Short mmCIF file of C-alpha atoms and ligand atoms in Angstrom, two decimals:
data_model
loop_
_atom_site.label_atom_id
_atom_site.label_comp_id
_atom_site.label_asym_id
_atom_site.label_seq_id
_atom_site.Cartn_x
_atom_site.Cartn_y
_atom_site.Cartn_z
CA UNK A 1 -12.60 -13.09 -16.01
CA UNK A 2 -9.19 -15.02 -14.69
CA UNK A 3 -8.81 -15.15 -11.29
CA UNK A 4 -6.12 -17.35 -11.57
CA UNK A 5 -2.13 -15.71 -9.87
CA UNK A 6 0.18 -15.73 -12.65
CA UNK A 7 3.51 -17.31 -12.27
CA UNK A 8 5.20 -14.24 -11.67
CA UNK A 9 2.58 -13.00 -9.30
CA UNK A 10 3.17 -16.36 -7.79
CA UNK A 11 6.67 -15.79 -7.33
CA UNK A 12 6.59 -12.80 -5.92
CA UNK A 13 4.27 -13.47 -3.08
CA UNK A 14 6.82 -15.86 -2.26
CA UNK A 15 9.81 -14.01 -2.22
CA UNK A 16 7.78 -10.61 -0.27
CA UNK A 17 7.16 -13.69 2.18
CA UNK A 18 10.50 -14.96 2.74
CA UNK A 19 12.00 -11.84 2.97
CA UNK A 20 9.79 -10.46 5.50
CA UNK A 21 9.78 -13.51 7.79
CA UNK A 22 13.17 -13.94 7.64
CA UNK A 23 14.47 -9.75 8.12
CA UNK A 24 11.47 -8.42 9.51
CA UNK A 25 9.77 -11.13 11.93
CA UNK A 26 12.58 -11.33 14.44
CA UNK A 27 12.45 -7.58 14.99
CA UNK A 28 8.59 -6.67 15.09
CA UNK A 29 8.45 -6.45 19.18
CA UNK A 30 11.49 -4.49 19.61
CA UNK A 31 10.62 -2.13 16.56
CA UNK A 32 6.88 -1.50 18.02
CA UNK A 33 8.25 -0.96 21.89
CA UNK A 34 10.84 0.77 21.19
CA UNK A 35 9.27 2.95 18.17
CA UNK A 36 12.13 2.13 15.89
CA UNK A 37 12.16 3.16 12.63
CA UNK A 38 13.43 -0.05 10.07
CA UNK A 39 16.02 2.14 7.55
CA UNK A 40 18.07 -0.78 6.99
CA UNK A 41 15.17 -2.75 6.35
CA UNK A 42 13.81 0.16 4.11
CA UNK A 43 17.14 0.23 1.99
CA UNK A 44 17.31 -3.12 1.59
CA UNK A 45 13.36 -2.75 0.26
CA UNK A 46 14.30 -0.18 -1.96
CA UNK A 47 17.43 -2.78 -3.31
CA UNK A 48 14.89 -5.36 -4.37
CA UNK A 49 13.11 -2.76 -5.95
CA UNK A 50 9.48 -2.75 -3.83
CA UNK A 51 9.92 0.91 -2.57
CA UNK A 52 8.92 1.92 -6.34
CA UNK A 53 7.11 -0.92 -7.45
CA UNK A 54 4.48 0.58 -9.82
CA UNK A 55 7.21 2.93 -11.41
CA UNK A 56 8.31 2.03 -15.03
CA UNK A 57 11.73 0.80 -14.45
CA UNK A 58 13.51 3.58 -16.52
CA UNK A 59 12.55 5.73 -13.76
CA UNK A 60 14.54 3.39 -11.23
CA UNK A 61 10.93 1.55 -10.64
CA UNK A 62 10.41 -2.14 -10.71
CA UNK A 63 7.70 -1.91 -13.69
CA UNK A 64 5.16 -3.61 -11.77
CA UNK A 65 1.34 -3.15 -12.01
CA UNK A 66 -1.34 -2.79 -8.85
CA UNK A 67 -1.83 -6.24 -7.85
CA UNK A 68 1.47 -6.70 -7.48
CA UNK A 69 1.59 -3.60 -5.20
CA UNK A 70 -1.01 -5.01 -3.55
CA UNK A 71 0.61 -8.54 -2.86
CA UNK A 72 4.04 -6.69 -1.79
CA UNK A 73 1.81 -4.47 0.82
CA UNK A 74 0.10 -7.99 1.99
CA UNK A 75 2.71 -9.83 2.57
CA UNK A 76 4.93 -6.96 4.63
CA UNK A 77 2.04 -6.22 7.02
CA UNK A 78 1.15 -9.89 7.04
CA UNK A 79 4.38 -9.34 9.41
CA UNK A 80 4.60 -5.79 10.44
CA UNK A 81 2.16 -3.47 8.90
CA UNK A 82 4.24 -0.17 9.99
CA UNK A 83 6.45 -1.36 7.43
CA UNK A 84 3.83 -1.79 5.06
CA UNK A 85 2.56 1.65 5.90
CA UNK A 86 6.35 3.23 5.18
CA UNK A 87 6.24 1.68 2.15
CA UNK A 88 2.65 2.57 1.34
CA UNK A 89 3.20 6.02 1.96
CA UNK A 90 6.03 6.17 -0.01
CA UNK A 91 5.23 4.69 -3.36
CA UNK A 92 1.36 5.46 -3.51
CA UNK A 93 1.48 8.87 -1.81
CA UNK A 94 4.68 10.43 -2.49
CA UNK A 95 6.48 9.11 -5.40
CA UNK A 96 2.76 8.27 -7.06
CA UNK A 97 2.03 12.23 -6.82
CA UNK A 98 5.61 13.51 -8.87
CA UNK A 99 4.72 10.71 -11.22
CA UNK A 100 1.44 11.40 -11.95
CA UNK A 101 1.71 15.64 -11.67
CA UNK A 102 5.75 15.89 -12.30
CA UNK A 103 7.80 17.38 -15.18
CA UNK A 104 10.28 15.01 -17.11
CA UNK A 105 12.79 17.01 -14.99
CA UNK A 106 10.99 16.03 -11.83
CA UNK A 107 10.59 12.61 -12.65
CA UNK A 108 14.65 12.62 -13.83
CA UNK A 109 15.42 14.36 -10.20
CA UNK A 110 13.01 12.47 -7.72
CA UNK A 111 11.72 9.24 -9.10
CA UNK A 112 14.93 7.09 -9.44
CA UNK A 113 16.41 8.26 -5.89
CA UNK A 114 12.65 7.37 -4.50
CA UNK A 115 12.05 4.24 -6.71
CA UNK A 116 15.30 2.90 -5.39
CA UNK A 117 14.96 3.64 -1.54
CA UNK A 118 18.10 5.80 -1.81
CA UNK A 119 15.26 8.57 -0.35
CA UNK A 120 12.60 8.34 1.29
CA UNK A 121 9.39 10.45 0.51
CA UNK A 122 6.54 11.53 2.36
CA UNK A 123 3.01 13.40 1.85
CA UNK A 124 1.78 15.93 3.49
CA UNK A 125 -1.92 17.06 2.98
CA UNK A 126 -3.49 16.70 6.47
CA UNK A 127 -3.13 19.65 8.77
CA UNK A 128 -4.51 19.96 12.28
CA UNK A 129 -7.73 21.82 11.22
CA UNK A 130 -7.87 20.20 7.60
CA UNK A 131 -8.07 16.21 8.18
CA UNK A 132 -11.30 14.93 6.65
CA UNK A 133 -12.07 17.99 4.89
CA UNK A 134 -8.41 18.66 3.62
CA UNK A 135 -10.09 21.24 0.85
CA UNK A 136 -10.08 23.40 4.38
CA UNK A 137 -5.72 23.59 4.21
CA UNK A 138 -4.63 26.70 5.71
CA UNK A 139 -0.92 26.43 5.27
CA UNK A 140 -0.58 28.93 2.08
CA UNK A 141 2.07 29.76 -0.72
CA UNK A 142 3.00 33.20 -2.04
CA UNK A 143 4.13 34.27 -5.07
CA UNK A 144 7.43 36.59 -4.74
CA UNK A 145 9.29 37.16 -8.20
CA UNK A 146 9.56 33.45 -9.36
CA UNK A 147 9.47 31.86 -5.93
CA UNK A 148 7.01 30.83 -3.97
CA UNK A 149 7.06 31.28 0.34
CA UNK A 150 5.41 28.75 2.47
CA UNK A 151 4.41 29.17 5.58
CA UNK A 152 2.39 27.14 7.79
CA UNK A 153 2.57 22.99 9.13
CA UNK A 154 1.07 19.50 8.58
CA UNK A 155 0.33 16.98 11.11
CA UNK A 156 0.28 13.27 11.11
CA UNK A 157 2.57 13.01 8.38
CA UNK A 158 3.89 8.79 7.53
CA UNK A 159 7.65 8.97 7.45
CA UNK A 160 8.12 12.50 8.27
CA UNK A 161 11.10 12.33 10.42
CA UNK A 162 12.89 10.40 7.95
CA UNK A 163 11.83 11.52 4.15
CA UNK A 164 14.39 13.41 2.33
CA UNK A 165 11.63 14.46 0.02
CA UNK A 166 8.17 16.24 1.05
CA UNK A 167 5.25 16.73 -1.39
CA UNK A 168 3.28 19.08 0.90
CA UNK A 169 -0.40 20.97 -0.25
CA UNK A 170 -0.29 24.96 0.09
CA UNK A 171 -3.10 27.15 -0.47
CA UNK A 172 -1.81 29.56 -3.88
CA UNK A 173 -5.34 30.86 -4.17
CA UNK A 174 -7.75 31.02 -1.31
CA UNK A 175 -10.51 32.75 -3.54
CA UNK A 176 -10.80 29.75 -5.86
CA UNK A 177 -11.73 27.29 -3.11
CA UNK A 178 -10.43 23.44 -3.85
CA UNK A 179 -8.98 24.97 -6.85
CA UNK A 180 -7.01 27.11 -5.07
CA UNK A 181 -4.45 24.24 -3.72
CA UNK A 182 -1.10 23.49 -5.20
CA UNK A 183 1.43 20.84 -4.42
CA UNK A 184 5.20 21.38 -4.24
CA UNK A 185 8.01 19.04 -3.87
CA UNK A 186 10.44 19.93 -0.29
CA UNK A 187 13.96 18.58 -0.08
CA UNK A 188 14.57 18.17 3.54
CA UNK A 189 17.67 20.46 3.57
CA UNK A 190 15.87 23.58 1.77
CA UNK A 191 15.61 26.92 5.07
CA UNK A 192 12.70 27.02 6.62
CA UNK A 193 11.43 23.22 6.16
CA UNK A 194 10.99 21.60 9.72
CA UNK A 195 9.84 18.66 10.61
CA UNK A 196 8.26 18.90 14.32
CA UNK A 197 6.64 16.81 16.91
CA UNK A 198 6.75 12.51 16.65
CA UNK A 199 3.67 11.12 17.75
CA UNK A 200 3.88 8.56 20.23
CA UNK A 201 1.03 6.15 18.46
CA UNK A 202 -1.32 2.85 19.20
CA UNK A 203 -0.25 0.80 16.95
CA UNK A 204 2.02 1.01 13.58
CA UNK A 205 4.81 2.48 16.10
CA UNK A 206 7.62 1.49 14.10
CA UNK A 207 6.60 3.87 11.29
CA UNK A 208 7.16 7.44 11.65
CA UNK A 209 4.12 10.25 11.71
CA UNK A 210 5.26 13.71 12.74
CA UNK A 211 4.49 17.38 11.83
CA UNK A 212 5.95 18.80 8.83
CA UNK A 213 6.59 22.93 9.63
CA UNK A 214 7.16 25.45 6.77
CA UNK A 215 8.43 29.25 7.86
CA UNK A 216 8.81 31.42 5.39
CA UNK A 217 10.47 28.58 2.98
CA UNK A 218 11.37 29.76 -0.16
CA UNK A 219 11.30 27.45 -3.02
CA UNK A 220 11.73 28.03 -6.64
CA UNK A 221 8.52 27.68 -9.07
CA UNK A 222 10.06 24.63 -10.49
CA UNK A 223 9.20 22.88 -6.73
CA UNK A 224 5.41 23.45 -7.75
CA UNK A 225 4.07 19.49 -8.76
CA UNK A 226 1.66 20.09 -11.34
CA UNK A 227 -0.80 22.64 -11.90
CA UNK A 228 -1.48 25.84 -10.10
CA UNK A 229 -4.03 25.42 -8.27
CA UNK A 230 -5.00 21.08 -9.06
CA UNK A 231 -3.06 20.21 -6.25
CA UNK A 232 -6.10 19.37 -3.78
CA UNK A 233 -8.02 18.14 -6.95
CA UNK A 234 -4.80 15.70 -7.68
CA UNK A 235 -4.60 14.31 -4.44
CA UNK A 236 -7.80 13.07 -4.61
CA UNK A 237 -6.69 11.14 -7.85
CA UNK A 238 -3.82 10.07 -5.89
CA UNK A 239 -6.00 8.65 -3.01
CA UNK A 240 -7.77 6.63 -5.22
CA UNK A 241 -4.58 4.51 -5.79
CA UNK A 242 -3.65 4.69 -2.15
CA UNK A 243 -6.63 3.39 -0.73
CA UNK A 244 -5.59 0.54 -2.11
CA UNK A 245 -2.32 -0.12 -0.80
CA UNK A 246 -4.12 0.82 2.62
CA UNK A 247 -7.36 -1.98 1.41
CA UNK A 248 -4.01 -4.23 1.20
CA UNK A 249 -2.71 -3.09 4.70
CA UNK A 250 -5.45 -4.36 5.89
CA UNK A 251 -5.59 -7.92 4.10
CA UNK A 252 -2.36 -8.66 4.88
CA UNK A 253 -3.09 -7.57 8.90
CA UNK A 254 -6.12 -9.96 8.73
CA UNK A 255 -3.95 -12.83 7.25
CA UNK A 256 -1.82 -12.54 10.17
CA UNK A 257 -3.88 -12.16 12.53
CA UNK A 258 -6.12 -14.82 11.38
CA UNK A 259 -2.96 -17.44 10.78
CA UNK A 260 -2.47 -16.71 14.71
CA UNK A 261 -5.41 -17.61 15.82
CA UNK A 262 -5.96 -20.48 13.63
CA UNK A 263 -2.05 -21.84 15.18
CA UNK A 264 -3.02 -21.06 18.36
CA UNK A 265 -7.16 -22.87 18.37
CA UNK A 266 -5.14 -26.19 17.04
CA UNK A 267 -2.53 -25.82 20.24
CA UNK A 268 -4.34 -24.63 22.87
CA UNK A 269 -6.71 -27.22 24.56
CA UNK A 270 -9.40 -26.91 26.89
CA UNK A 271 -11.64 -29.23 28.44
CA UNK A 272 -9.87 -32.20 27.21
CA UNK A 273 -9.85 -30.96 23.47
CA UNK A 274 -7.98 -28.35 21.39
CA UNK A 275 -10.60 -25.45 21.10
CA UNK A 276 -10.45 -25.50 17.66
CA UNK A 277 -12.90 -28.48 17.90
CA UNK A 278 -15.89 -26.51 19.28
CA UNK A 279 -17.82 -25.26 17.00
CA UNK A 280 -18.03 -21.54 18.03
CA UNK A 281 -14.33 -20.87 17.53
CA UNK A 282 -14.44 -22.82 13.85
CA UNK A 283 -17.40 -20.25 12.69
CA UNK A 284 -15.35 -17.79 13.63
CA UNK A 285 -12.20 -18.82 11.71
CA UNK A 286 -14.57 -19.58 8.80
CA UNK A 287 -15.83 -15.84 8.81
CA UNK A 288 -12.64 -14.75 9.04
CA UNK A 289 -11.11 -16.39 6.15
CA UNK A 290 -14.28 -15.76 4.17
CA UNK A 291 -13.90 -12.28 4.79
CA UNK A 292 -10.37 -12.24 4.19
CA UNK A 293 -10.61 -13.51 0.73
CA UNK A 294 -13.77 -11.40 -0.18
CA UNK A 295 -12.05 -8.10 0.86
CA UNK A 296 -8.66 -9.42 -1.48
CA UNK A 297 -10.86 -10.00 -4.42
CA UNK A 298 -12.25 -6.16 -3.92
CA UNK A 299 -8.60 -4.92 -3.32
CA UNK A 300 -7.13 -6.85 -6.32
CA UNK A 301 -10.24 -5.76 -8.37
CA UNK A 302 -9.75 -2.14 -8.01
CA UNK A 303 -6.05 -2.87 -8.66
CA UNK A 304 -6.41 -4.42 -11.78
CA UNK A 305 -8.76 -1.55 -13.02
CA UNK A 306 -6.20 0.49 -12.05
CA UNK A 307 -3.80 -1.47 -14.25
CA UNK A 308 -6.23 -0.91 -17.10
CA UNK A 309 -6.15 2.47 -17.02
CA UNK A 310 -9.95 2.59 -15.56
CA UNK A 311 -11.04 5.15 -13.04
CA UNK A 312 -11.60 3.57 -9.34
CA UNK A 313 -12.88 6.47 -6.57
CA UNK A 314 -16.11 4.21 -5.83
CA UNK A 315 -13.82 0.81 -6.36
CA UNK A 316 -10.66 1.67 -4.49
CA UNK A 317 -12.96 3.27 -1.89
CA UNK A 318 -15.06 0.18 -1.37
CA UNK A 319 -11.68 -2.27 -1.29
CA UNK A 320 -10.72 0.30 1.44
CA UNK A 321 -13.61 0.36 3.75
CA UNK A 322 -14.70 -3.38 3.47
CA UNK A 323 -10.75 -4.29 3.92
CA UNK A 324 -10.14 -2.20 6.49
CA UNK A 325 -13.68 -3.16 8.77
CA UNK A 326 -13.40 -6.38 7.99
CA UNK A 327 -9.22 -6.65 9.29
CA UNK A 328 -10.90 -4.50 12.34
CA UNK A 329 -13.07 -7.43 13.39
CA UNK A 330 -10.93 -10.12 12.33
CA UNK A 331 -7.95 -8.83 14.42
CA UNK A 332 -10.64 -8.56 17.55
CA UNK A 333 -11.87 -12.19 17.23
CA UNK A 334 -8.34 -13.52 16.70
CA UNK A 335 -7.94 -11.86 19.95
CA UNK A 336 -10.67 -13.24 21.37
CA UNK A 337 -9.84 -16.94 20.41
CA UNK A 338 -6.84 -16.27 21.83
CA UNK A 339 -8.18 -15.58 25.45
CA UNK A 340 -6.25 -13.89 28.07
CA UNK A 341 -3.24 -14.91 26.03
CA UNK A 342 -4.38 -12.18 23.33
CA UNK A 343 -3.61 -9.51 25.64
CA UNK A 344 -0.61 -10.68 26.68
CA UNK A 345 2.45 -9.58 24.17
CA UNK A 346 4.29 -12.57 24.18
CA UNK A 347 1.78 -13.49 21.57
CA UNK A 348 1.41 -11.36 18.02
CA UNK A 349 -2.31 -10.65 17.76
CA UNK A 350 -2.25 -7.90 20.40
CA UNK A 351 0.24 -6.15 17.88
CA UNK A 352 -2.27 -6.77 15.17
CA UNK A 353 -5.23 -5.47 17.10
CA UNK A 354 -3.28 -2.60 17.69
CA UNK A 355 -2.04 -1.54 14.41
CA UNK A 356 -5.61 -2.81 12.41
CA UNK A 357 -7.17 0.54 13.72
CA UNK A 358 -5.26 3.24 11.65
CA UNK A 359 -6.67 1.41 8.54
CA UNK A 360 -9.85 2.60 8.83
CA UNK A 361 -8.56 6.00 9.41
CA UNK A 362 -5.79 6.98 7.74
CA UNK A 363 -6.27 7.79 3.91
CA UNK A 364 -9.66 8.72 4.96
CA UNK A 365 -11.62 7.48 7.60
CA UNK A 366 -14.61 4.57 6.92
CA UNK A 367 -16.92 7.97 7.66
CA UNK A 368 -15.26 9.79 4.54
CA UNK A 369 -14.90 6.27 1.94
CA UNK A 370 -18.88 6.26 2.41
CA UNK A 371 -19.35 9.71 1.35
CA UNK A 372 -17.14 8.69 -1.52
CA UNK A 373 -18.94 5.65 -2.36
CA UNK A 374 -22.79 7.67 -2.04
CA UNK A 375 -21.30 10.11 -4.06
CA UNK A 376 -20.30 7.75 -7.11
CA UNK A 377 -23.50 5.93 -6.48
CA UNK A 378 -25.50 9.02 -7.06
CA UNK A 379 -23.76 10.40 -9.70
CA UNK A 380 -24.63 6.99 -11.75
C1 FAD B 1 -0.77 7.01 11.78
C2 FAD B 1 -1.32 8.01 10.81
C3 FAD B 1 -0.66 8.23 9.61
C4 FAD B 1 -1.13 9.20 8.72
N1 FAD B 1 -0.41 9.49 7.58
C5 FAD B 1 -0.76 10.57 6.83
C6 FAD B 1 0.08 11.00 5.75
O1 FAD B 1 1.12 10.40 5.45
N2 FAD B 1 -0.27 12.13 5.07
C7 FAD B 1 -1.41 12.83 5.36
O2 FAD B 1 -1.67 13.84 4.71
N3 FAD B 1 -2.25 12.42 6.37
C8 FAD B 1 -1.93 11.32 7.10
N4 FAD B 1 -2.76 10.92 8.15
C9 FAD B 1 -3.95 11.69 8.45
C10 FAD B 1 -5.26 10.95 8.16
O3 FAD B 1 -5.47 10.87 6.79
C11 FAD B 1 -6.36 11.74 8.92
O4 FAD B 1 -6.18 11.46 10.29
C12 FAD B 1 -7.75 11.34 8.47
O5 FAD B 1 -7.97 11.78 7.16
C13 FAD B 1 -8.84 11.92 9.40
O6 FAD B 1 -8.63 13.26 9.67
P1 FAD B 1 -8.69 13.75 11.20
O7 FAD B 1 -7.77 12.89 11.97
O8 FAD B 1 -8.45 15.21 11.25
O9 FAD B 1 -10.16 13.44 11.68
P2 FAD B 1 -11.52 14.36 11.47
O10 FAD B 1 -11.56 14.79 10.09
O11 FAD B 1 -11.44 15.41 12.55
O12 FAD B 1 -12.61 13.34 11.78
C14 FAD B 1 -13.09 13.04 13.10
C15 FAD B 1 -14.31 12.14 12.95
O13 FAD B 1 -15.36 12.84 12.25
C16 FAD B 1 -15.76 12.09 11.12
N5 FAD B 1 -16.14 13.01 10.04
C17 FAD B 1 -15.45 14.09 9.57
N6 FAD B 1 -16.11 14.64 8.55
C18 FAD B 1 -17.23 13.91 8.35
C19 FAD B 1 -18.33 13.97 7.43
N7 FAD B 1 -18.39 14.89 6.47
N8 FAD B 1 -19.30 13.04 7.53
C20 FAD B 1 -19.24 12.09 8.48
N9 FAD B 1 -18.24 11.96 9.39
C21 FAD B 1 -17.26 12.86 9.30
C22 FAD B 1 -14.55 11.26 10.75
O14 FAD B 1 -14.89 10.15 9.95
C23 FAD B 1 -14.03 10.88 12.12
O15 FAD B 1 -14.75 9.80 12.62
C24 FAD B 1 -2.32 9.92 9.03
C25 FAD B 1 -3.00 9.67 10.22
C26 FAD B 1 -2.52 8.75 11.12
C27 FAD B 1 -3.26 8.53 12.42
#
């Protein structure tokens, strides 16, 4: 076992850091209030090469492995998490599903414009009567000649309004059940792709989730990712990757959160004495940071047996949950230490508290990494 950072990793953590405090930072509260989305930050993410981090650099990607997914996705939310979430959504969702399912001439197409921010992707597989139980999507594909015609919508898609690319789930086959799902890749210009409604969200405002609407879009069989029929079956492969950028949302949320409240218990004094010197306020920092560092050691586990090739649904799913419950009650007791201040937004762990929440929904809900887990457990 190492659990030493190498150099590099090192490095890296450092330069996600600077960059995010010094672009990002100064923007979070106007971004969140005013739901903007960050392109120019999101370019400029795709320049340094993080928007395709774990894609082999003759795709366009930066050649990098899990972990140091995982640090980029720490440090960004450590800042602004809706940022980490674009990202997230991007690389592990979207650009992760053509590389894994795509063609060599859907890898040549997508994967450098994605790896390189130059697009933006997105991933459609929830729909408004298939979220947990996504084997239930309704929106369907038919075969016509050598095309295919979707019809039918997603809902709360991550960068919707703003991908240029779509890999969206369509039913090809509803008599073969979860085998009956097949992905295709949309470009955002093809008749009959729509995207619809913006959500006005809790937290993670300055990233975008909207419907995704296909009528009667006609796309060529070389848009289907994969095989006929594996689509649902790959996205659950592809899950297992993104649950742990999302186990990483959540870290870095935590680390922010907690670095508030630790600033704020040395400032802010009461009854003669900073309130970092009573002992109820230290345990809680001292669960905080021991739960930080126990859910990074699960998140960079399941990275690093991701890395080595190794299968993760009950490892990636455990990061996920135990990340994102723990950044849950982290966020709330940074809160807490910070008194009524907390709930004031002058101060950045109301933005935390805020955002912390879609972690232990989105990707699948703490419910549905359970199942995932008992599953695993049973099948050993
Ligand atoms: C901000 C945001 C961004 C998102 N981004 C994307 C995206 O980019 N792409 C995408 O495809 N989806 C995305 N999602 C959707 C997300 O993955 C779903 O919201 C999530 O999977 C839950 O589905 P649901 O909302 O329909 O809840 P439901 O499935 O309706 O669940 C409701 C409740 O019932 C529980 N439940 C359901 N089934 C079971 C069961 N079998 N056992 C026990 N409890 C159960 C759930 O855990 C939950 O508590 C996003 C969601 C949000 C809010």
């Amino acid at each position: 076992m190492e659990f030493a950072y190498t150099p590099d990793q090192i490095a890296l953590r450092k330069h996600v850091r600077d960059f995010a405090e010094a672009e990002i930072l100064p923007h979070v509260m106007e971004w969140d209030e005013a739901q903007t989305f960050p392109l120019a930050v999101v370019k400029k993410l795709g320049q340094l090469g993080y928007m395709g981090a774990i894609f082999p650099e003759e795709l366009g990607g930066a050649g990098l492995g899990y972990i140091e997914y995982a640090i980029i996705i720490e440090e960004i939310s450590r800042v602004d998490a809706s940022v980490g979430l674009i990202l997230a959504a991007h690389n592990s969702l979207c650009s992760n599903h053509i590389y894994l399912a795509g063609s060599p001439d859907q890898h040549q197409r997508y994967l450098p414009k994605l790896a390189t921010g130059e697009w933006i992707g997105c991933w459609s597989l929830t729909e408004p009567e298939a979220g947990s139980d996504a084997g239930g999507t309704r929106s369907k594909a038919t075969r016509e000649g050598d095309d295919w015609i979707l019809n039918g919508g997603k809902t709360f898609t991550t960068n919707a309004q703003y991908a240029d690319v779509c890999v969206a789930m369509a039913v090809t086959d509803r008599s073969a059940s979860q085998h009956g799902i097949s992905a295709f890749i949309i470009e955002k210009d093809t008749p009959g792709f729509r995207v619809g409604k913006k959500e006005n969200k809790l937290g993670m405002r300055a990233s975008a989730t909207g419907e995704v609407l296909f009528q009667d879009l006609r796309l060529p069989d070389a848009q289907r990712l994969g095989k006929t029929g594996e689509g649902f079956v790959d996205s659950l492969r592809i899950l297992d990757g993104g649950r742990i950028s999302i186990a990483a949302l959540s870290v870095g949320i935590a680390q922010g959160a907690y670095e508030a409240a630790l600033r704020y218990s040395k400032q802010r004094r009461q009854f003669g004495r900073p309130i970092s010197e009573f002992q109820a306020i230290q345990h809680k920092l001292s669960d905080m940071a021991t739960n930080i560092e126990a859910a990074r050691l699960l998140t960079y586990r399941s990275g690093w047996m991701k890395d080595n090739n190794q299968r993760v649904t009950k490892e990636s799913a455990m990061a996920k949950l135990f990340a994102s419950e723990m950044a849950v009650h982290v966020c709330d007791d940074a809160l807490q230490i910070h008194g009524g201040y907390g709930f004031i937004k002058d101060y950045p762990v109301e933005k935390f508290y805020r955002d912390v929440k879609l972690c232990t929904i989105g990707e699948g809900t703490s419910e549905i990494q359970r199942l995932v887990i008992a599953r695993q457990l049973l099948k050993d």
